Structure formats: structure tokens, C-alpha cells
């Protein structure tokens, strides 16, 4: 697999976004967040998305104009943002920065964003805030998509609704990014395109049978993705999915009732500053203790010691920054398509 | 099963707590929250707990003196409370009230409580706040107990770490209360005491095999409870469990590193006021839409339509308030023991 430097990818992506009409601010943040996805190994939610973002910028569904963002300042620590479908990475980054500033003043900050365009990989945003000793939290739902059914039901109603969070620790930071469904829409689509089975029976057919065949999701009537907890404990994943719906679309006042279409997201971010609660040392002493206890737990399989959330991604990131980022063929093909549609075609 | 009125149970419990030295404030709140557990059908986390609370009040491990609570005001919207092992219901109720006041002013309020005594059933606190149009969130971990192993590990490190949340809707409120493990410590203990199997293989034996036998949890070395997501997707439940650890014990600066013993809890509550974000109507329009979409989903089993989190509890609650609360034998026996140890023995 050919490896690409971060600097080269960033130059290409920023050029592409700017040529498609995005401002430098939006282009640079979006490029950085997409590359970060690949650096952490989440190739389905990295550079591969650029082509679709460019398509939406050109069609006008996505905006690259950061001045279009409007905000309602609820208080010094809470803001409601109308994203006007600006590329999500710009909106989420700004929301996290605003929340971080509030957290440093008051302990916590919260920003809810309605009408964001797609926000890429949630894990990609966390590290810079964790390195400042903060706890960033990101939640999102996509009101234009129905893929997960309520527990006990067949009809898909909502989305996988991931929660991501960064937790500082001196031993190693914890960076989690997990959906409240068994698997993501993306993984079902990927398996279907590649005519592969899912690793587990995570699809509920339209007659209520668990299946590992992604074709059972794309049936008519549509199947659904089982909530986290599956057929036994899916009431828990269902509840958590509703929590994310309420904290994103409902809080922003724009969601499924408005029947939006195309790439979009409702997002709520919070940042908490532990320094203002019990203090940095007491906080880190506790997270260090927790991380050490987990890492030193006897493993189920001697060949596979316990890993903390984010651990594999962070070590991959270090290697990729040093050795270059190995991009899978499908990612390279998407990037090449984007380049071929631009003035870079002749330059490169 | 004999039914008891809320009024009679409340009179008895308040008398018992006050005789054991608790102030009227602590006694009344604790009584109300315990009874609420039974009203919602959570008999393991209701009145049954009173006897243990009384034991700890008498031994001095629990405090019934509400004036012992100390607070650090971080800002107008964030507070760190040292609970000094006051009975948890009092502390959590106060934390929610303080957070609610902050939320009405600023959008969100947060209170983290270290060194709380046991906090009973999380769902029991939600309804009054939801009825005010607020979203209360409660998270808790118990730093004195290790029952859940990190995903991929055998050694139990942390606790089921539940998250509870209330979400207003005109159709019906959503009241969720779910642990980030497959099952709770209580359900494993109950099955073990009754020499029953678990409904699903939720125990991981000390050699790493999934088992439905609670005896495999109480082995030496100890087994563990599988995280939410089980053996396939337990990395998600593990991540969410760590989130709760960080937001409770780490934020409060008191936790596993301090090796506490006896009944206790680290708790963080947040309250969000949707009225200050997109407004009450836009919020309720969205949650109504969501609830209606879930309730009208085709059911897997025609005999069992989709139910929202909290729906069964709320309808049970209404019936019990009207007809009296039917208490299981084990609850009555515990309550009787408490009465027999008090001056009420002769009065009743």
C-alpha cells in the first residue's frame, strides 16, 4: 500500500476545498479532521469522504462559507448554532473551542448545532482538547436517515447515534468513539458493496430475524441495524440512542419532524475542565489508577492484552506520522476522482 | 400479594430513619425516593434497601445529618459536593435541584458528588424534573466494588455504571435508567441467592468463558459481568463504563485509588433546560415525533408493541398509587426486620 505524507494530503485537500468555493478556514479545518480519521485508522470516515463533500459544495447542499454560521448565545456557557450546512468539521471544531473556553471559566461548556453538514469521524476531534487536560464529549444523530429500529420493533426510526469522549490520563489518554447501535450504517453499506457477510448477526430482517447478511438491511420493506445490546439487551442501546436524539436534534429544535434530506447532522458537544472540579492532580490520579487497573487485568487471551479505547488508533497515528499514511485502494480511488475533477489534474 | 399505601409506607420509613438519627430533611427525601423505586416496579432498589441504610446510620458509616454536606461552588452552574456519606437520595435530590436552577438560568447545570452513601434507584429521581420540562441526567459508579472487567480482560475493575435520563414529551415522557454492563450486580446476587440461572450468559468465568451461572461470578478468583455489548461488542459498553468512571469518580477526585469500602457512590448529575436552547415547542415537537415514530413501528411480536423506556414503570406507578403498592415477600421481610428493631415494633 502506498504511503502519503500528511503535508501532501493536506495541501491537496485544502486546494480542492478552496477550488470548490470553501473559505480557507473551512478548508483547513475540514482537511485536518479528514486526515486525522485516516491517521487513527478510520479510513471509512477520513479522506474518502472528501469527494462527497466536494460534490455537495458544488451542488450547493453544503456550504464552505464560515461566515454563514449563526449563533444564539444562551449564556456564557451554552450556545445554539445554526450551521446552515457548513461542512461539519468546521462547525464541530468551533463548537469544541467555544465549549472549551467556557469550561475553563465555569467548569463546563455546551454547544448544540442544528443543520450541520456531515461531521466525519468523531474521534478525530478529541486529541488536542485532551492534551489540554479537558474532557471533550461529542454526540450526533442524522435526522435524514433511519437505520435503527426501536427495541421490539421492525421499522427503522433513528440512527446509530455515536458518543465520543476524550479522557486525560498520564498513562495514556482514553479516546472513545462508539455508536449506540451494534454497528454503523457505513459498515453495513461496505459489507453490502463488497458482497460480504457481517461478522455477527447485527441486522434485523423485516420479519424480525437476526441476520449477518447486509442484503437483509437493503430489503423492501427495509431491515434495520440492531441497537447496542442486540436481541437480549437492546433496550439499553435503544435508550441510549434516544438520549442522543434528545440531546442533539430535539435540543437544537431541528430533526426528524423536519424531514431533511442529504448529508447532515445534529450535533451537541460539551467540554468539561476537571481542573475546576477536584483539580487536575486528583483527577489524573484517579484516571491513571483506572487505566493501570485495566491494562494490568489478566487477559482472556494471553496474546491479546487489554487495550484502552483509542490506544490502537493513537499508536497507529504515531507510526503514520513518522512513516506516512497508508491509504486503502478505495480511498485513493475517491481522492483521485476528486483530483481528476479539479485543476489539480494537470498540476500533479 | 398485600398492597400498602404510599402514605403508610412513608410514615413508617420517615419514623425509622429519624429514630436512627437522620434529620427530617434526609429522612423524608430518602423515604420518598425508596418508595418511588417500588412504585416504578424496581423492588430491588426500593424500600428493600431501608434496612441496610438504617444499619449504616446506626454504625456510623452513613450520615443522616444534612448539615454535614460541604460544597465547592465552581461557578454559577457547576458545583463539587463532598457528601460525607449522607444517605444518597438526599444528596442526589439536592444536586438535581441545584442543577435545575442553574439550567433555568444558563441552559445547563452540573453537580458532581464524591463520597455519597448509596443512591437507590436512579429512575426514581427523574419524573418531577421531567414534569418541569427539564432533562435530568444522573450517572454513578461505586468505587468500593469491582464487578465488570475491561473488554478482553478477566479481572473485574469497575462497576455497571448506570446512566439515567428523563426526556420530556407531550405523548409520554421518556425515562431511561440503564447500566453500561449487560446486567447489574444486584441481579447476579439475586439469582445466586435464589440458586437460579441468569436469563442470558452474562457472566464471564475466571477463565474467560461466557456463563449463565451466577456461581461463576462468585468464584475464586472472581468472575465478572460482561459489559453492555457482550463478547461481540463489549468494547462499546467498556468505553461507556469508562466514560461514567471519568465523569463521576475522576471528576470528584475520589474513587478507586482511595480504596473506599462499604456502601457508597460517586455521582454526577446534569440538568439541561430545552426552553433556553431551541425553545420548548420546537423541542417537544421533535420528541413527540420521535416517540410517535417508535410507538407506531411495526412490532417484532404482534402481541408486544414497542414500549418507550419508562413506559411500563409509569403505568405501574399510576396503578399502584391508586390501588396500593404490592410488595414482594423479600421486601416485606426486610421492612419487618427494620420495624422489629425499632420502637415502631410496639406501636404497630
XYZ file of C-alpha atoms in Angstrom:
696
model
C 0.000 0.000 0.000
C 1.425 3.375 -0.970
C 2.010 5.797 1.874
C 1.221 9.514 1.705
C 2.566 12.311 3.883
C 0.176 14.360 5.957
C 1.616 17.540 4.445
C 0.969 16.442 0.843
C -2.562 15.254 1.600
C -3.319 18.461 3.434
C -2.078 20.600 0.539
C -4.210 18.648 -1.934
C -7.362 18.679 0.191
C -7.158 22.360 1.095
C -6.703 23.195 -2.609
C -9.667 21.032 -3.583
C -12.000 22.507 -0.946
C -10.956 26.067 -1.788
C -11.404 25.471 -5.515
C -14.910 24.206 -4.712
C -15.626 27.540 -3.058
C -14.895 26.895 0.615
C -13.141 29.559 2.654
C -9.590 28.912 3.847
C -10.842 28.486 7.443
C -13.363 25.818 6.475
C -10.977 24.114 4.046
C -8.109 23.842 6.509
C -10.180 22.508 9.387
C -12.025 20.029 7.182
C -8.786 18.794 5.646
C -7.166 18.337 9.052
C -10.127 16.437 10.502
C -10.441 14.134 7.463
C -6.722 13.281 7.513
C -6.952 12.705 11.261
C -9.538 9.975 10.537
C -7.047 8.092 8.374
C -4.245 8.694 10.880
C -6.349 6.929 13.515
C -7.138 4.120 11.059
C -10.781 5.044 10.421
C -10.432 5.030 6.640
C -14.207 4.959 6.016
C -14.504 8.290 7.844
C -11.419 10.074 6.590
C -10.141 11.386 3.267
C -12.552 9.072 1.481
C -15.344 11.497 2.364
C -13.720 14.444 0.565
C -15.214 13.609 -2.810
C -18.730 13.656 -1.403
C -18.075 16.898 0.461
C -16.815 18.480 -2.781
C -19.882 17.235 -4.647
C -22.165 18.821 -2.039
C -20.172 22.081 -2.041
C -20.560 22.277 -5.822
C -24.282 21.411 -5.752
C -24.898 23.948 -3.013
C -26.179 21.435 -0.423
C -23.047 22.031 1.655
C -21.672 25.474 2.448
C -17.997 26.361 2.656
C -18.633 29.887 3.875
C -17.798 30.058 7.572
C -19.446 33.481 7.863
C -22.837 31.842 7.198
C -22.858 30.273 10.686
C -25.323 31.938 13.085
C -25.401 31.538 16.861
C -27.777 32.149 19.733
C -25.803 32.855 22.903
C -27.906 31.228 25.588
C -25.480 32.124 28.365
C -21.737 32.405 28.858
C -21.518 28.601 28.760
C -24.271 27.500 26.348
C -24.766 28.262 22.665
C -27.175 27.117 19.975
C -25.656 27.191 16.496
C -27.452 27.073 13.154
C -24.832 25.511 10.912
C -26.536 26.339 7.603
C -24.981 23.096 6.310
C -21.424 24.379 6.533
C -19.018 21.423 6.357
C -19.315 19.736 9.753
C -15.648 19.639 10.763
C -15.535 23.437 10.836
C -18.709 23.666 12.926
C -17.725 20.949 15.399
C -14.224 22.360 15.832
C -15.628 25.831 16.554
C -18.202 24.368 18.955
C -15.494 22.491 20.841
C -13.293 25.594 21.047
C -16.176 27.664 22.381
C -17.126 24.958 24.874
C -13.510 24.601 25.983
C -13.253 28.328 26.701
C -16.468 28.151 28.740
C -15.262 25.040 30.571
C -12.044 26.769 31.614
C -14.096 29.630 33.073
C -17.061 27.772 34.544
C -16.357 24.029 34.582
C -18.475 23.046 31.589
C -19.481 24.421 28.209
C -22.131 23.165 25.796
C -22.890 23.939 22.147
C -25.732 22.389 20.186
C -25.537 22.571 16.389
C -28.547 22.168 14.132
C -28.278 21.793 10.365
C -24.623 20.810 10.234
C -23.293 19.110 7.132
C -21.579 15.707 7.702
C -19.079 15.762 10.592
C -16.707 12.902 9.605
C -15.039 10.858 12.365
C -15.876 11.938 15.920
C -12.622 10.564 17.324
C -10.663 12.939 15.062
C -11.548 15.968 17.178
C -10.589 14.729 20.614
C -6.805 14.661 20.990
C -5.971 18.404 21.014
C -8.525 19.001 23.791
C -7.414 16.002 25.823
C -3.830 17.274 25.563
C -5.069 20.485 27.222
C -6.365 18.415 30.136
C -10.010 18.783 29.084
C -12.787 16.214 28.579
C -14.460 16.804 25.195
C -17.748 14.987 24.502
C -19.396 14.819 21.064
C -22.808 13.329 20.265
C -24.521 13.222 16.909
C -27.583 11.936 15.107
C -28.536 12.200 11.445
C -32.188 13.230 11.095
C -32.191 12.431 7.359
C -31.501 8.717 7.888
C -33.450 5.878 9.516
C -31.471 2.706 10.089
C -32.007 1.534 13.682
C -35.395 0.275 14.866
C -36.696 0.854 18.387
C -36.158 -2.252 20.539
C -39.004 -4.666 19.866
C -39.817 -3.019 16.530
C -39.138 -3.706 12.868
C -39.364 -0.214 11.370
C -36.121 1.762 11.364
C -36.669 5.119 13.080
C -33.310 6.609 14.059
C -29.529 6.375 13.505
C -26.531 4.733 15.237
C -26.045 7.964 17.232
C -22.417 7.780 18.353
C -20.932 9.275 21.502
C -17.260 10.232 21.556
C -15.271 11.390 24.526
C -11.684 12.103 25.420
C -10.393 11.452 28.951
C -6.976 12.709 30.048
C -4.610 10.318 31.838
C -0.859 10.477 32.418
C -0.541 6.769 31.499
C -2.343 7.219 28.190
C -5.402 9.217 27.208
C -8.698 7.397 26.699
C -10.322 8.324 23.390
C -13.643 6.594 22.838
C -15.994 6.847 19.867
C -18.829 4.327 19.939
C -22.243 4.135 18.331
C -25.309 3.205 20.355
C -26.113 0.531 17.744
C -24.259 -2.756 17.235
C -22.647 -1.486 14.018
C -22.670 1.683 11.906
C -24.549 2.406 8.671
C -21.165 2.623 6.970
C -20.091 -0.882 7.917
C -23.373 -2.361 6.631
C -23.044 -0.446 3.358
C -19.413 -1.513 2.953
C -20.161 -5.209 3.520
C -23.096 -4.991 1.102
C -20.972 -3.346 -1.606
C -18.273 -5.987 -1.160
C -20.875 -8.786 -1.080
C -19.546 -9.884 2.320
C -21.371 -11.041 5.444
C -21.280 -9.068 8.681
C -19.026 -10.546 11.402
C -22.081 -11.001 13.651
C -25.868 -11.212 13.137
C -26.442 -7.477 13.640
C -29.166 -6.972 11.033
C -32.798 -7.489 11.970
C -34.713 -8.615 8.881
C -38.049 -7.001 8.091
C -39.693 -10.073 9.635
C -37.711 -9.827 12.887
C -34.954 -12.415 12.432
C -31.326 -11.621 13.268
C -29.114 -11.956 10.203
C -25.493 -11.442 9.196
C -26.461 -10.648 5.598
C -26.343 -6.914 4.778
C -28.816 -7.584 1.937
C -31.429 -8.046 4.675
C -30.924 -4.406 5.572
C -31.433 -3.216 1.993
C -34.661 -5.199 1.523
C -38.136 -3.798 0.884
C -39.518 -3.085 3.448
C -36.138 -2.111 4.826
C -34.455 -4.137 7.578
C -32.716 -2.472 10.499
C -29.490 -2.462 12.493
C -29.847 -3.935 15.980
C -29.271 -1.471 18.815
C -26.243 -1.959 21.093
C -27.122 -4.906 23.327
C -28.668 -6.862 20.455
C -31.751 -9.013 20.876
C -31.108 -9.634 24.589
C -30.157 -6.185 25.881
C -31.140 -3.918 23.007
C -33.478 -1.968 25.299
C -30.294 -0.396 26.692
C -28.867 0.599 23.316
C -32.338 1.877 22.365
C -32.488 4.054 25.490
C -29.006 5.423 24.843
C -29.906 6.120 21.210
C -32.928 8.121 22.385
C -30.688 10.022 24.792
C -28.530 11.118 21.859
C -31.603 12.038 19.768
C -32.887 14.233 22.606
C -29.533 15.891 23.265
C -28.942 16.615 19.574
C -31.968 17.043 17.266
C -34.519 17.842 19.989
C -32.247 20.303 21.802
C -31.477 22.024 18.505
C -35.151 22.044 17.561
C -34.469 20.634 14.108
C -34.702 16.956 13.331
C -36.801 14.117 12.011
C -40.009 16.152 12.209
C -38.483 18.465 9.585
C -37.711 15.599 7.195
C -34.359 16.903 5.972
C -32.532 15.079 3.169
C -28.929 14.726 2.061
C -25.815 14.665 4.192
C -26.381 16.385 7.503
C -26.126 16.075 11.253
C -27.480 17.315 14.538
C -24.578 17.649 16.964
C -24.106 18.549 20.603
C -20.690 18.977 22.157
C -19.753 19.519 25.765
C -16.358 20.161 27.276
C -15.604 19.728 30.964
C -12.488 21.065 32.699
C -11.524 18.705 35.545
C -9.108 21.315 36.901
C -12.074 23.326 38.186
C -13.692 20.357 39.936
C -11.430 18.324 42.226
C -8.320 19.601 40.474
C -6.023 18.200 37.819
C -3.906 16.040 40.110
C -6.821 14.341 41.887
C -8.459 13.748 38.508
C -5.352 12.286 36.870
C -4.502 10.200 39.922
C -7.907 8.567 39.524
C -7.777 8.077 35.736
C -4.196 6.778 35.978
C -5.329 4.272 38.582
C -8.223 3.201 36.367
C -6.106 2.883 33.208
C -3.417 0.930 35.038
C -6.014 -1.408 36.569
C -7.490 -2.097 33.128
C -4.145 -2.561 31.372
C -2.912 -4.953 34.059
C -6.091 -7.062 34.093
C -5.448 -10.725 33.218
C -6.344 -11.023 29.539
C -8.888 -13.531 28.205
C -6.347 -14.366 25.510
C -2.680 -14.207 26.582
C -1.779 -12.987 23.080
C -4.115 -10.008 23.394
C -3.666 -7.842 26.475
C -6.459 -5.434 27.337
C -6.387 -2.253 25.267
C -7.942 1.048 26.235
C -10.339 2.810 23.833
C -8.242 4.806 21.370
C -4.994 3.032 22.189
C -4.635 1.269 18.836
C -5.536 4.441 16.940
C -3.011 6.569 18.810
C -0.140 4.174 18.213
C -1.134 3.868 14.552
C -1.212 7.659 14.354
C 2.334 7.944 15.635
C 3.611 5.406 13.138
C 1.728 7.010 10.233
C 3.016 10.491 11.069
C 6.517 9.063 11.009
C 6.265 6.659 8.056
C 3.444 8.179 6.004
C -0.237 7.247 5.901
C -1.046 4.013 4.019
C -4.337 4.634 2.203
C -6.529 1.707 1.108
C -7.328 1.461 -2.617
C -10.911 2.679 -2.254
C -9.691 5.836 -0.508
C -7.057 6.510 -3.163
C -9.656 5.983 -5.891
C -12.035 8.524 -4.308
C -9.233 11.038 -3.861
C -8.102 10.513 -7.451
C -11.670 11.149 -8.665
C -11.699 14.422 -6.746
C -8.329 15.428 -8.211
C -9.430 14.492 -11.736
C -12.431 16.800 -11.386
C -10.219 19.745 -10.388
C -7.487 21.963 -11.791
C -5.007 19.841 -9.812
C -5.398 17.202 -12.504
C -2.923 18.990 -14.736
C -0.678 20.217 -11.940
C 0.041 16.763 -10.475
C -49.575 -10.010 47.482
C -50.578 -7.485 50.110
C -50.758 -3.866 48.986
C -49.505 -0.938 51.025
C -50.404 2.718 50.662
C -47.701 5.245 49.865
C -48.799 7.308 52.873
C -48.411 4.443 55.339
C -45.042 3.363 53.961
C -43.825 6.945 54.051
C -44.885 7.402 57.664
C -43.101 4.208 58.684
C -39.888 4.931 56.776
C -39.610 8.540 57.940
C -40.082 7.374 61.535
C -37.455 4.675 61.132
C -34.867 6.990 59.580
C -35.463 9.695 62.183
C -35.237 7.195 65.033
C -31.886 6.094 63.557
C -30.701 9.684 63.850
C -31.373 11.137 60.418
C -32.715 14.680 60.139
C -36.267 15.203 58.902
C -34.951 16.549 55.567
C -32.808 13.469 54.912
C -35.494 11.072 56.195
C -38.278 12.493 54.045
C -36.291 12.597 50.817
C -34.854 9.129 51.351
C -38.275 7.688 52.129
C -39.824 9.291 49.056
C -37.076 8.057 46.713
C -37.154 4.491 48.104
C -40.942 4.260 47.737
C -40.651 5.693 44.229
C -38.463 2.687 43.340
C -41.254 0.279 44.285
C -43.859 2.458 42.554
C -41.890 2.071 39.325
C -41.564 -1.683 39.942
C -37.848 -1.687 40.829
C -38.330 -3.637 44.061
C -34.617 -4.492 44.431
C -33.834 -0.765 44.588
C -36.737 0.495 46.695
C -37.950 0.024 50.251
C -35.913 -3.155 50.489
C -32.807 -1.001 50.899
C -34.117 0.756 54.027
C -32.865 -1.892 56.424
C -29.317 -1.568 55.121
C -29.498 2.218 55.243
C -30.660 2.031 58.877
C -27.847 -0.383 59.713
C -25.282 2.031 58.230
C -26.849 5.023 60.011
C -26.572 3.170 63.320
C -22.996 2.003 62.665
C -21.956 5.499 61.630
C -20.905 4.581 58.061
C -23.871 6.549 56.725
C -24.767 10.045 57.892
C -28.302 11.365 58.301
C -27.168 14.895 59.076
C -27.841 17.068 56.047
C -25.768 19.897 57.520
C -22.648 17.730 57.105
C -22.696 18.246 53.320
C -19.962 20.578 52.042
C -19.798 22.210 48.620
C -17.267 23.921 46.398
C -19.031 26.415 44.136
C -17.049 26.172 40.905
C -19.258 28.684 39.092
C -22.909 29.647 38.947
C -23.597 26.398 37.043
C -21.092 23.877 38.453
C -20.641 22.536 41.968
C -18.489 19.865 43.597
C -20.112 18.310 46.653
C -18.470 16.237 49.374
C -21.334 14.085 50.571
C -19.660 12.848 53.759
C -21.646 9.626 53.239
C -25.010 11.268 53.836
C -27.776 8.981 52.542
C -27.568 9.290 48.748
C -31.185 10.195 47.974
C -30.824 13.459 49.880
C -27.567 14.341 48.110
C -28.795 13.455 44.623
C -32.076 15.309 45.112
C -30.218 18.446 46.245
C -27.765 18.130 43.348
C -30.623 17.880 40.863
C -32.403 20.874 42.368
C -29.248 22.962 42.207
C -28.549 21.845 38.633
C -32.135 22.579 37.627
C -31.904 26.117 38.958
C -28.669 26.636 37.016
C -30.186 25.127 33.880
C -33.126 27.522 34.002
C -30.680 30.443 34.164
C -27.912 29.265 31.849
C -29.087 26.211 29.894
C -27.211 23.549 31.858
C -26.161 22.836 35.426
C -23.777 20.193 36.744
C -23.062 18.857 40.236
C -20.509 16.163 40.996
C -20.805 14.367 44.338
C -17.967 12.468 45.953
C -18.402 10.227 48.985
C -22.150 9.780 48.708
C -23.803 6.904 50.513
C -25.899 4.539 48.316
C -28.273 6.402 45.979
C -31.020 3.773 45.410
C -32.835 3.686 42.050
C -31.730 6.346 39.544
C -35.095 6.324 37.751
C -36.810 7.401 40.973
C -35.483 10.959 40.729
C -36.470 11.803 37.167
C -40.216 12.416 36.961
C -40.565 15.698 38.906
C -37.869 17.324 36.770
C -39.265 15.991 33.510
C -42.655 17.383 34.517
C -40.985 20.796 34.734
C -39.846 20.394 31.129
C -36.232 19.708 32.077
C -33.812 16.927 31.077
C -32.191 15.463 34.215
C -29.190 13.147 33.742
C -27.702 11.020 36.538
C -24.542 8.912 36.323
C -22.967 6.859 39.065
C -20.158 4.455 39.830
C -19.309 2.652 43.041
C -15.584 2.888 43.753
C -15.799 0.266 46.526
C -16.942 -2.509 44.163
C -15.299 -4.297 41.231
C -17.636 -6.442 39.152
C -17.124 -5.632 35.459
C -13.884 -6.497 33.678
C -12.392 -4.338 30.931
C -13.235 -5.771 27.497
C -10.744 -8.507 26.718
C -9.855 -8.953 30.390
C -10.746 -11.360 33.181
C -10.130 -9.211 36.262
C -13.103 -7.150 37.409
C -12.090 -3.489 37.693
C -15.183 -1.294 37.740
C -18.988 -1.320 38.223
C -22.099 -1.435 35.998
C -22.100 2.400 35.996
C -25.682 3.281 35.076
C -26.857 6.364 33.225
C -30.379 7.661 33.809
C -32.094 10.430 31.937
C -35.539 11.956 31.673
C -36.759 13.397 28.368
C -39.966 15.460 28.211
C -42.547 14.667 25.522
C -46.231 15.564 25.253
C -47.034 11.998 24.112
C -45.306 10.440 27.103
C -42.057 11.248 28.873
C -39.041 9.017 28.235
C -37.429 7.880 31.490
C -34.377 5.714 30.943
C -32.110 4.083 33.514
C -29.616 1.639 32.052
C -26.310 0.213 33.209
C -23.321 0.098 30.878
C -22.950 -3.619 31.693
C -25.214 -6.423 30.487
C -26.776 -6.819 33.947
C -26.430 -5.249 37.393
C -24.600 -6.550 40.454
C -27.986 -6.853 42.154
C -29.448 -9.191 39.558
C -26.426 -11.507 39.776
C -26.629 -11.545 43.569
C -30.369 -12.202 43.485
C -30.077 -15.126 41.063
C -27.218 -16.567 43.119
C -29.207 -16.321 46.369
C -32.209 -17.982 44.711
C -29.974 -20.633 43.083
C -31.298 -19.632 39.664
C -29.529 -19.215 36.330
C -29.271 -15.865 34.605
C -31.595 -15.395 31.593
C -28.536 -14.983 29.330
C -24.817 -15.914 29.518
C -23.772 -12.562 31.014
C -21.102 -13.825 33.400
C -17.537 -14.232 32.201
C -15.885 -17.029 34.175
C -12.404 -16.511 35.586
C -11.106 -18.487 32.598
C -12.924 -16.347 30.028
C -15.988 -18.427 29.159
C -19.466 -16.865 28.991
C -21.811 -18.467 31.520
C -25.371 -18.099 32.768
C -24.444 -19.431 36.224
C -24.112 -16.690 38.863
C -21.839 -19.027 40.843
C -19.211 -18.337 38.178
C -19.224 -14.730 39.322
C -18.700 -15.647 42.991
C -15.770 -17.972 42.253
C -12.172 -17.548 43.398
C -10.625 -15.794 41.529
C -13.801 -13.830 40.973
C -15.618 -13.900 37.632
C -17.042 -10.757 36.077
C -20.168 -9.306 34.494
C -19.874 -8.784 30.730
C -20.039 -5.155 29.613
C -23.021 -3.998 27.534
C -22.439 -5.427 24.057
C -21.246 -8.772 25.426
C -18.439 -10.744 23.857
C -19.027 -9.270 20.385
C -19.484 -5.566 21.106
C -18.335 -5.264 24.709
C -15.703 -2.712 23.686
C -18.610 -0.259 23.426
C -20.009 -0.993 26.874
C -16.457 -0.846 28.234
C -15.919 2.593 26.686
C -19.229 3.851 28.085
C -18.359 2.429 31.503
C -15.079 4.353 31.443
C -16.982 7.499 30.460
C -19.081 7.166 33.606
C -15.998 6.464 35.758
C -14.336 9.644 34.429
C -17.445 11.803 34.858
C -18.072 10.562 38.410
C -15.094 9.349 40.476
C -12.374 11.123 38.477
C -14.254 14.430 38.304
C -14.920 14.268 42.037
C -11.312 13.319 42.727
C -12.288 10.424 44.955
C -12.556 6.874 43.703
C -10.851 3.536 43.275
C -7.417 4.956 44.046
C -8.745 5.729 47.542
C -9.940 2.169 48.133
C -13.165 3.043 49.951
C -15.285 0.272 51.466
C -18.936 -0.140 52.365
C -21.966 1.301 50.623
C -21.079 4.404 48.673
C -21.224 6.118 45.314
C -19.616 8.719 43.110
C -22.355 10.616 41.321
C -22.587 13.327 38.699
C -25.865 14.926 37.720
C -26.595 17.383 34.948
C -29.831 19.140 34.128
C -30.493 20.778 30.765
C -33.355 23.208 30.102
C -34.508 22.809 26.468
C -36.535 26.029 26.757
C -33.308 28.024 26.598
C -31.994 26.231 23.519
C -34.413 25.982 20.574
C -37.418 26.534 22.842
C -39.942 24.263 24.468
C -42.239 23.890 21.464
C -39.502 23.018 18.968
C -38.073 20.554 21.483
C -41.395 18.859 22.234
C -42.387 18.798 18.559
C -39.233 16.781 17.923
C -39.543 14.413 20.912
C -43.253 13.895 20.163
C -42.350 12.996 16.591
C -39.696 10.562 17.822
C -41.938 8.918 20.427
C -44.790 8.557 17.940
C -42.458 7.059 15.320
C -41.197 4.497 17.854
C -44.634 3.605 19.227
C -46.066 3.150 15.735
C -43.177 0.984 14.495
C -44.308 -2.481 13.358
C -43.587 -4.754 16.305
C -41.423 -7.898 16.045
C -44.141 -9.685 18.008
C -47.720 -8.538 17.310
C -48.585 -9.227 20.959
C -45.881 -6.831 22.166
C -45.955 -3.339 20.679
C -42.835 -1.201 21.098
C -42.588 0.412 24.517
C -40.589 3.510 25.353
C -38.086 3.456 28.242
C -40.012 4.113 31.462
C -43.422 3.452 29.940
C -44.107 0.265 31.907
C -42.900 1.846 35.135
C -45.059 4.928 34.742
C -48.238 2.955 34.096
C -47.406 0.666 37.030
C -46.865 3.765 39.162
C -50.304 5.113 38.347
C -51.984 1.833 39.207
C -50.016 1.455 42.447
C -50.830 4.991 43.588
C -54.470 4.176 43.030
C -54.624 0.589 44.283
C -51.722 0.455 46.733
C -48.193 -0.855 46.211
C -47.861 -4.662 46.097
C -44.591 -5.503 47.853
C -42.811 -8.812 47.185
C -42.187 -11.054 50.204
C -38.479 -10.283 50.410
C -39.233 -6.556 50.600
C -41.855 -7.049 53.316
C -39.441 -9.238 55.282
C -36.705 -6.572 55.164
C -39.139 -3.856 56.180
C -40.449 -6.033 59.020
C -36.901 -6.578 60.279
C -36.389 -2.806 60.338
C -39.652 -2.293 62.217
C -38.802 -5.059 64.701
C -35.529 -3.310 65.503
C -37.311 -0.025 66.271
C -39.793 1.470 68.690
C -42.450 1.027 65.997
C -42.491 -2.654 66.922
C -44.798 -1.960 69.838
C -46.771 0.828 68.172
C -47.893 -1.179 65.124
